[in-house]
XYZ file of N, CA, C and O in Angstrom:
652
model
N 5.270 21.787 -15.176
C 3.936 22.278 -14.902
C 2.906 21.417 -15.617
O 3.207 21.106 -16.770
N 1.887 21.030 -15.201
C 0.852 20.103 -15.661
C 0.161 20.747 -16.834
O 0.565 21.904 -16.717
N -0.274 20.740 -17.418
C -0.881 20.797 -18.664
C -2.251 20.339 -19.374
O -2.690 20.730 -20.455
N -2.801 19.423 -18.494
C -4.344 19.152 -18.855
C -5.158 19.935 -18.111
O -4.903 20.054 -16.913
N -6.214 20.570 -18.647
C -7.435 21.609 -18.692
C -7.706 21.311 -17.329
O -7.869 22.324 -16.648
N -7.836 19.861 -16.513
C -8.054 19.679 -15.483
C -6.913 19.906 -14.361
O -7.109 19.518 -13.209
N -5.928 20.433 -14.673
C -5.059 20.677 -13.995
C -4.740 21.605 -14.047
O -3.790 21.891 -13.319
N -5.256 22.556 -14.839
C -5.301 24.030 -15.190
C -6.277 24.561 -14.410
O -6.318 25.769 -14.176
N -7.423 23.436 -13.790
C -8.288 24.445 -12.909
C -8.106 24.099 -11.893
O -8.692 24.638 -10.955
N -7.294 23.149 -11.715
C -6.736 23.309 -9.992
C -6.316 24.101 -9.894
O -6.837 24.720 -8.966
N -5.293 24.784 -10.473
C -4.626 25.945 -10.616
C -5.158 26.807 -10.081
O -5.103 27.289 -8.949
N -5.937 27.082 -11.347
C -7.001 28.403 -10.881
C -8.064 28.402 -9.184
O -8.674 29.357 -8.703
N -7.945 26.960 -8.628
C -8.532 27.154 -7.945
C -7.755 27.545 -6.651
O -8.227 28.120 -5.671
N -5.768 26.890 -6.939
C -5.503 27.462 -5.573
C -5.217 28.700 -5.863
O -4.779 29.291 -4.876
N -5.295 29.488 -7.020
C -5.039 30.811 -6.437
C -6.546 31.671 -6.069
O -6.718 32.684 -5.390
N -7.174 31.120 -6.550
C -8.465 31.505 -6.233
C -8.394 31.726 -4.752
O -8.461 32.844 -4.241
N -8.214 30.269 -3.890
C -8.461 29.717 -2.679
C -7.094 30.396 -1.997
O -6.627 29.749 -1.059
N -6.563 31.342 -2.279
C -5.509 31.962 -1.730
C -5.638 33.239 -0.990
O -4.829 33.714 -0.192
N -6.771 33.721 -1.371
C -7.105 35.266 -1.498
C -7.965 35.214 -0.080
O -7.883 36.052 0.818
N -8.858 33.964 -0.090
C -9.245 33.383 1.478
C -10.767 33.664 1.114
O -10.869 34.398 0.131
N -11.778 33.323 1.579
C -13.005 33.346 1.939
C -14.036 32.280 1.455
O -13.835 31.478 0.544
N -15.017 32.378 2.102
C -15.958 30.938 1.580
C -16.780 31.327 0.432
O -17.747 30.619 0.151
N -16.580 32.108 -0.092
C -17.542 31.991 -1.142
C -17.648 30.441 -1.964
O -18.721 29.879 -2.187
N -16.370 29.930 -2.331
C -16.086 28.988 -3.121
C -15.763 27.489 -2.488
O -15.446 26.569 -3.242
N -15.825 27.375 -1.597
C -15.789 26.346 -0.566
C -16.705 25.278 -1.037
O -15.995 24.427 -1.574
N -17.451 25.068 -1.066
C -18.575 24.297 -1.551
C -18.339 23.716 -3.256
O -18.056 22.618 -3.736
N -18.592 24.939 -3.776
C -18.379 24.695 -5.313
C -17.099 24.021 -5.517
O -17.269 22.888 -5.970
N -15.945 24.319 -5.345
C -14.956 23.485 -5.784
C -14.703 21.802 -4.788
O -13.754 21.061 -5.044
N -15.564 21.537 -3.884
C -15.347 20.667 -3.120
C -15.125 19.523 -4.033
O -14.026 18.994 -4.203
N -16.353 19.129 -4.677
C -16.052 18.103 -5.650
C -15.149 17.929 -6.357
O -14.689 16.791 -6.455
N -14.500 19.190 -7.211
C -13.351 19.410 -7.752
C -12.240 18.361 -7.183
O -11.729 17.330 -7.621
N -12.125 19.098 -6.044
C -11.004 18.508 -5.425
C -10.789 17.505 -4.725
O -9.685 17.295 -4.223
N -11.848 16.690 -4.570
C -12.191 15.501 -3.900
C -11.917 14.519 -5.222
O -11.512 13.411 -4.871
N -12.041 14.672 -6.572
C -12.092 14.224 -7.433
C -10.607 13.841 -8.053
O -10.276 12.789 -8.599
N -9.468 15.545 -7.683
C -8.238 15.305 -7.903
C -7.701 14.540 -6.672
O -6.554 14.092 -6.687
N -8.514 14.385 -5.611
C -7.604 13.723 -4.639
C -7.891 11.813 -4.851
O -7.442 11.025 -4.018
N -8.348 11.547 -5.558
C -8.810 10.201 -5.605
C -7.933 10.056 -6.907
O -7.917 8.845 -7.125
N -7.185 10.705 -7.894
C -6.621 10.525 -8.921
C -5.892 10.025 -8.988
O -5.370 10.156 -7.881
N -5.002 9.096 -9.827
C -4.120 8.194 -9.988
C -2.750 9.087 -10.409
O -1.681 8.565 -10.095
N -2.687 10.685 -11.249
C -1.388 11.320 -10.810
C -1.284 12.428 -9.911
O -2.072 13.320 -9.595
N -0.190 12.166 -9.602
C 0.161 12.702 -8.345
C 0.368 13.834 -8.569
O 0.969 14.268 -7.586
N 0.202 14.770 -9.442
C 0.309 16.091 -9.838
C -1.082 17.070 -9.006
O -1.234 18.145 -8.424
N -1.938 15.783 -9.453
C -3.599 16.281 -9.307
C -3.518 16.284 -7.809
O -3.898 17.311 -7.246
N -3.024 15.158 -6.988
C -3.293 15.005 -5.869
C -2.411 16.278 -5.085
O -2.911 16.883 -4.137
N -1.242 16.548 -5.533
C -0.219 17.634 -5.194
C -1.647 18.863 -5.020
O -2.305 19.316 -4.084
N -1.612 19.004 -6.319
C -2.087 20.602 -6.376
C -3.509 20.924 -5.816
O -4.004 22.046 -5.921
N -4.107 19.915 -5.242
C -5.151 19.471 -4.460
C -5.131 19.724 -3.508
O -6.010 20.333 -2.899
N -3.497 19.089 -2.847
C -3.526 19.072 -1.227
C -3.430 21.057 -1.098
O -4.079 21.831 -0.394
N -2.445 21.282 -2.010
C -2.013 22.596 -1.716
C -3.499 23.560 -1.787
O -3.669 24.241 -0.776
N -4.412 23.668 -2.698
C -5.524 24.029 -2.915
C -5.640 23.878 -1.723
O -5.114 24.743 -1.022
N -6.489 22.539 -0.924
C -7.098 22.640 0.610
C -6.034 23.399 1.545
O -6.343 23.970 2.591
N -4.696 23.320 1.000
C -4.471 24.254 2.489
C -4.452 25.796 2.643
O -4.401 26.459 3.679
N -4.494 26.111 1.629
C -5.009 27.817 1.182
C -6.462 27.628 1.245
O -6.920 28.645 1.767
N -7.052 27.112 1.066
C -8.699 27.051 1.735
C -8.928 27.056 3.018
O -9.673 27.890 3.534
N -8.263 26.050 3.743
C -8.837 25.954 4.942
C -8.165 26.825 5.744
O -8.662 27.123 6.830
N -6.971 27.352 5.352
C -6.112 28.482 6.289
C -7.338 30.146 6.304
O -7.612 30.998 7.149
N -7.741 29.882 4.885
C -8.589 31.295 4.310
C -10.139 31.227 5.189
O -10.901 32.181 5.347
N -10.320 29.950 5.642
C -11.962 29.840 5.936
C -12.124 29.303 7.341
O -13.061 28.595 7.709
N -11.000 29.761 8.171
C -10.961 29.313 9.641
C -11.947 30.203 10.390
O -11.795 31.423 10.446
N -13.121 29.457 11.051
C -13.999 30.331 11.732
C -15.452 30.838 11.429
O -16.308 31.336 12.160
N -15.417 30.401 9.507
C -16.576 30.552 8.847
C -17.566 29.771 8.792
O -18.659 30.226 8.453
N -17.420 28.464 9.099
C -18.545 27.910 9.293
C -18.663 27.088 8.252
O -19.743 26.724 7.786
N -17.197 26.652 7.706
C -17.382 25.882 6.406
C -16.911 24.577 7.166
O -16.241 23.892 6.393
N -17.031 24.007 8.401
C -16.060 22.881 8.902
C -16.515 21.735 8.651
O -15.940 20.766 9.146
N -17.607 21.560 7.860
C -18.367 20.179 7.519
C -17.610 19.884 5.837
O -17.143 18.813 5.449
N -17.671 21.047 5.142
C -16.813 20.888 3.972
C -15.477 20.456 3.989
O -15.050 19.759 3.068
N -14.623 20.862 5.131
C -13.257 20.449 5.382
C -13.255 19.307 5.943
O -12.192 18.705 6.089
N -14.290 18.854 6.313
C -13.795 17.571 7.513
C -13.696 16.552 6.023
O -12.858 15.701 5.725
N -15.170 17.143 5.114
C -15.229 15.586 4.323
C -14.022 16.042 3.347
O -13.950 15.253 2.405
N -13.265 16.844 3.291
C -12.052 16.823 2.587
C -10.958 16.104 3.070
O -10.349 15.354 2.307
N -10.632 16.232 4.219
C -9.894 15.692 4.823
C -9.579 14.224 5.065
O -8.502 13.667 5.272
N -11.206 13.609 4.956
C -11.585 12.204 4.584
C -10.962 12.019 3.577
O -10.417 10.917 3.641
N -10.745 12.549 2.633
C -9.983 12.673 1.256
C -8.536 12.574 0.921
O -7.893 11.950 0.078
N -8.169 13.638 2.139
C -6.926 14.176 2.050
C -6.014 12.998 3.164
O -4.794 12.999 3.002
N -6.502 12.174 4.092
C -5.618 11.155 4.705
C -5.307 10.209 4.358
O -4.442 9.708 5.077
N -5.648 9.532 3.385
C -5.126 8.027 2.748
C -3.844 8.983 1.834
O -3.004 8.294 1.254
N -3.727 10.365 1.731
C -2.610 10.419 0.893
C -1.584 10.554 1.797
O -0.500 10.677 1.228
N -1.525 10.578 3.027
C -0.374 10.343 4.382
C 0.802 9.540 4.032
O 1.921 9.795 4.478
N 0.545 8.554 3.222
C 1.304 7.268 2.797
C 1.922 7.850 1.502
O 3.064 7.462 1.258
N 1.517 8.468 0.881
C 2.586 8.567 -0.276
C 4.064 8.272 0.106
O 4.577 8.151 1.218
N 4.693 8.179 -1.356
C 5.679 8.311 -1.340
C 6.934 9.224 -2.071
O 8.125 9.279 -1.764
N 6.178 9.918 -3.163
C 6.744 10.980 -3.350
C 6.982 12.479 -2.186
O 6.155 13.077 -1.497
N 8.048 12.632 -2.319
C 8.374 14.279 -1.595
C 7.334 15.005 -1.623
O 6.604 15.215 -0.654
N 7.116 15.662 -3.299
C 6.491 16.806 -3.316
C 4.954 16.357 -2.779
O 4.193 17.166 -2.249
N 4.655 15.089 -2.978
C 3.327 14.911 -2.211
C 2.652 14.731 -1.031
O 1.522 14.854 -0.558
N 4.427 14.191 -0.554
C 4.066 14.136 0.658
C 4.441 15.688 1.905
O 4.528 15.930 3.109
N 4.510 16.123 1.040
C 5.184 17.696 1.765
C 3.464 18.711 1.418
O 2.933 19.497 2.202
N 3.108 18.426 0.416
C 1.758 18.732 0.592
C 0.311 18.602 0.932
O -0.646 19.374 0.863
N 0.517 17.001 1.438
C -0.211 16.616 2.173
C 0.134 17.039 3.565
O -0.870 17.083 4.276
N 1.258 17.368 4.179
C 1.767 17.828 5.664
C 1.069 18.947 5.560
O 0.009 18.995 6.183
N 1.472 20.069 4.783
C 0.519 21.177 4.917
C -0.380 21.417 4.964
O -0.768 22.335 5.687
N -1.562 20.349 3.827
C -2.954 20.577 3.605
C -3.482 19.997 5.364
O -4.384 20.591 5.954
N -2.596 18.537 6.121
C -2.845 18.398 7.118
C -2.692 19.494 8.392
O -3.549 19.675 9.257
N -1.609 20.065 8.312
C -1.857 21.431 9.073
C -2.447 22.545 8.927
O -2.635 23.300 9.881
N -2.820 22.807 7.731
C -4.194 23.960 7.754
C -5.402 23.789 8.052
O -6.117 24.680 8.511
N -5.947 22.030 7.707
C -6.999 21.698 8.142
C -6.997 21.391 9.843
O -7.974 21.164 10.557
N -5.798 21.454 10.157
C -5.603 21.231 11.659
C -6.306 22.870 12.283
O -7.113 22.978 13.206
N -5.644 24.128 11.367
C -5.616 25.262 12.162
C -7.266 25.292 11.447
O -7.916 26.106 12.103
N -7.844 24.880 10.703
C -8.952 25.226 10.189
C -10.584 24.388 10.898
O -11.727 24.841 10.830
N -10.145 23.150 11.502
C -10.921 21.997 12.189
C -10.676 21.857 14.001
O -11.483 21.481 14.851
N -9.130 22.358 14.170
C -8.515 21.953 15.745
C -7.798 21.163 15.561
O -7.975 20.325 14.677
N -6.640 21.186 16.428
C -5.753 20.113 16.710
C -6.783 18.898 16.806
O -6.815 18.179 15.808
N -7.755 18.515 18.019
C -8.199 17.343 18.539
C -8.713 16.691 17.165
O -8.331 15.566 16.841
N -9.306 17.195 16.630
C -10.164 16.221 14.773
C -8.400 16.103 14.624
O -8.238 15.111 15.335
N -7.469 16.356 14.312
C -6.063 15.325 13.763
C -5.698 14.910 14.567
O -4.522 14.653 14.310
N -6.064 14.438 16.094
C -5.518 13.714 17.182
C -6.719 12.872 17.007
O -6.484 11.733 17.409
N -7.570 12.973 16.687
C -8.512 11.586 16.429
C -8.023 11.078 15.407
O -8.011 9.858 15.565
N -7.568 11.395 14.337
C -7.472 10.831 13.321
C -6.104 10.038 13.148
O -5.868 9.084 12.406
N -5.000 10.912 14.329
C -3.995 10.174 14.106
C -3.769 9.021 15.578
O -3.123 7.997 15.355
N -4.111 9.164 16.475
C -4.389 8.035 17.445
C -4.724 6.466 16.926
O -4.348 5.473 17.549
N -5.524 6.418 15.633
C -5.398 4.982 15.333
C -4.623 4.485 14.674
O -4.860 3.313 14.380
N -3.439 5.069 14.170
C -2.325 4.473 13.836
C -1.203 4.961 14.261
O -0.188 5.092 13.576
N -1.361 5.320 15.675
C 0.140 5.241 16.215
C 0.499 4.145 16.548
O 1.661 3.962 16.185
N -0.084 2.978 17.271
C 0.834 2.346 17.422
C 0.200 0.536 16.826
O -0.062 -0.507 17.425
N 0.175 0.996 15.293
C 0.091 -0.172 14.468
C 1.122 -0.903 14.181
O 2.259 -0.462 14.348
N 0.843 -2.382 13.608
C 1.937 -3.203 13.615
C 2.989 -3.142 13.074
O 4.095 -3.671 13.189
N 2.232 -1.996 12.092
C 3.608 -1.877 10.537
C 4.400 -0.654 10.761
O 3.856 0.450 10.758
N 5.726 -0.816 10.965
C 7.014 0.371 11.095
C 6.568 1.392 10.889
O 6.329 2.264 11.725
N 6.299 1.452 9.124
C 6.164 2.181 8.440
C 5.051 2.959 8.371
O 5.267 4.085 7.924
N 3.584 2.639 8.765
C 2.280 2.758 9.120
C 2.825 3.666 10.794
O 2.113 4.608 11.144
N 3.753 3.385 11.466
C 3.683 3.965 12.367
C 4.402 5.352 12.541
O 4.190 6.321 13.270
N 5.277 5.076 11.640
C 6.329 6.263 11.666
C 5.452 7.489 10.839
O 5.702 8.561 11.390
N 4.834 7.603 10.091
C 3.515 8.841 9.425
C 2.423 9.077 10.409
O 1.733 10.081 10.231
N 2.219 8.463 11.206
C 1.129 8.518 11.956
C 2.119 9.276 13.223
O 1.619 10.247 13.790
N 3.758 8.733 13.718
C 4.023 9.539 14.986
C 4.758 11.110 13.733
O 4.654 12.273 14.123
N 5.303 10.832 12.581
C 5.692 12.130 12.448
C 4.329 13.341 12.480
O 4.557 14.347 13.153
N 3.170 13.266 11.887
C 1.966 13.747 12.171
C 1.632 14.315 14.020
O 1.550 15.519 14.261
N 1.514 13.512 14.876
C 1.505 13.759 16.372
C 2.844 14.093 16.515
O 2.870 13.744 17.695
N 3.726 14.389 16.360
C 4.915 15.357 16.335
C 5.063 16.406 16.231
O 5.677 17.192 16.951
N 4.036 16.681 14.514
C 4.007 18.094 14.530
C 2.986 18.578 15.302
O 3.156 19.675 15.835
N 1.680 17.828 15.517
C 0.814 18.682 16.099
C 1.423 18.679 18.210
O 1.151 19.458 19.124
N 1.980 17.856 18.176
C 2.224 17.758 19.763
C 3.245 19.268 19.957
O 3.199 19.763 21.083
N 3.978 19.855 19.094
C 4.770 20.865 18.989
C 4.010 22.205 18.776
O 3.973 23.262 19.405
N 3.469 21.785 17.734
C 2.224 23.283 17.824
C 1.131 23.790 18.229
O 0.800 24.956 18.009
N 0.341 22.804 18.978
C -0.863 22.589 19.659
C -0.675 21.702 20.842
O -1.553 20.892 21.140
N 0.820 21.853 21.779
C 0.373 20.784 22.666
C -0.790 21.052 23.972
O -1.385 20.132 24.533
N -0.923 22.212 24.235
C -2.072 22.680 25.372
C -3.321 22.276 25.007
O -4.010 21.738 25.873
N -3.910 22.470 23.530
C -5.292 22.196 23.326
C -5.200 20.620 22.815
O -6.049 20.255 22.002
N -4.193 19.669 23.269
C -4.237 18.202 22.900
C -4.705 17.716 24.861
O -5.371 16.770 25.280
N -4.211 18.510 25.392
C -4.681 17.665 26.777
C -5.976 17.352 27.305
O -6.150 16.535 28.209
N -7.008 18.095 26.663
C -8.512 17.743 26.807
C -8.828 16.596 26.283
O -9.657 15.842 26.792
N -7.948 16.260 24.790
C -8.220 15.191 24.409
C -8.181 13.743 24.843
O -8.958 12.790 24.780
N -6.433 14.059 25.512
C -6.166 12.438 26.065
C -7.257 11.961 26.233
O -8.337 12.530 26.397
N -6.824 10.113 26.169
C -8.103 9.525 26.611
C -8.091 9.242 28.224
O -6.948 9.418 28.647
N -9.036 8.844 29.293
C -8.880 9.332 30.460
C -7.887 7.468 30.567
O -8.124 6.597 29.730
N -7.068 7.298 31.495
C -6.794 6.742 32.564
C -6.693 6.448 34.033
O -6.074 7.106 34.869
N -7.520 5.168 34.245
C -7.711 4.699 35.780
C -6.505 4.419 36.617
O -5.559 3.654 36.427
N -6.865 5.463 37.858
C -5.503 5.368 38.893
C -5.324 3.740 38.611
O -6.022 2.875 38.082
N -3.787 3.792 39.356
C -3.627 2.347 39.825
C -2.733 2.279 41.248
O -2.871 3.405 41.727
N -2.088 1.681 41.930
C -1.776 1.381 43.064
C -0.777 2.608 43.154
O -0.812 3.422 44.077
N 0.231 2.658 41.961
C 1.340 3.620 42.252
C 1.465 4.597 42.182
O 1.994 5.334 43.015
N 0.548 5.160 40.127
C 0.529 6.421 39.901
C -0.967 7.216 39.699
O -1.914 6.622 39.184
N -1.028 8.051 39.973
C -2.332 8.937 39.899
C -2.332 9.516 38.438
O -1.465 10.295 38.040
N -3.441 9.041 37.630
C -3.491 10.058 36.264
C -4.507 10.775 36.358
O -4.465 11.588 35.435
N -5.351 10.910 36.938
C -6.278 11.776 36.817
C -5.972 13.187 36.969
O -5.316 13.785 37.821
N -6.641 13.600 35.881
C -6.203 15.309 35.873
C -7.451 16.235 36.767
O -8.305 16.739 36.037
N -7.541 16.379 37.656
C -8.463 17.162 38.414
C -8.864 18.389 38.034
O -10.014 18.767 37.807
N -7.725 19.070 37.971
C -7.919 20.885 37.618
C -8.706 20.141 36.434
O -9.816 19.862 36.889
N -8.598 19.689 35.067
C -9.073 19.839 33.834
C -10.278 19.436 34.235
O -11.064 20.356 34.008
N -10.966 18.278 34.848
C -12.239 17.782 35.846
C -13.118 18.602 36.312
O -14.347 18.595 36.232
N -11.999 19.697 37.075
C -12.909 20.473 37.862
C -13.756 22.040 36.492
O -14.908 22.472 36.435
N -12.761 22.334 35.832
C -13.140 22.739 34.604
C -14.332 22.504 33.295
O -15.064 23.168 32.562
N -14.071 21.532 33.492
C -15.593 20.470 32.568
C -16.429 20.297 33.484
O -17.474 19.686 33.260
């Protein structure tokens, strides 16, 4: 268990941020924007977990400008390489998913699916994996559109005629 005062109020903040509501949304933003830029990975852990008991608690409230710029925060830690960090960055990424929409993590993960680097690609398709499994209906608005061509028809009409 971590032990510096500053890691004692992460603490306090995910259980705070557990109980759910926006009161505190704002106020701890910096907080945690601060442990997510940190060099141990304890801070960044108990960070990610913090945002995902936040954003699971504040879906619908009107805090989605606070989460997005968290999230700005919370994606360069995609790459870790520890377990426990990277298992809490998956979560903090799926609460901010149920807390923002699938489509904001289909924007975000579309530019590195299919980058040059293996490894750059394989976090970016395990990410559209999970969300293609739990949100695949509200990802089809997103696609980007494609022009018929001689053989196959992509155009989605019903969704056309809808918009």
């Amino acid at each position: 268990r971590p032990t510096t005062p500053r890691a004692r109020c992460l603490e306090a903040v995910v259980s705070t941020q557990s109980t759910g509501g926006k009161d505190y949304v704002y106020a701890v933003t910096p907080l945690l924007e601060d442990a997510l830029m940190d060099r141990d990975l304890v801070h960044r852990q108990t960070a990610c977990s913090a945002i995902k008991h936040m954003a699971l608690g504040v879906v619908g409230l009107g805090c989605e400008d606070a989460l997005m710029h968290l999230l700005n925060y919370v994606w360069p830690n995609v790459f870790e390489t520890s377990p426990h960090v990277i298992n809490a960055v998956m979560e903090a990424v799926e609460g901010l998913k149920c807390a923002l929409g699938p489509v904001k993590i289909l924007q975000y993960t579309l530019q590195g699916m299919f980058h040059p680097a293996r490894k750059v690609r394989d976090v970016y398709w395990k990410i559209y994996n999970g969300l293609y499994i739990s949100a695949q209906d509200s990802l089809v608005s997103s696609y980007p559109r494609i022009p018929d061509d001689e053989k196959n028809s992509y155009v989605r009409h019903e969704l056309e005629y809808f918009l």
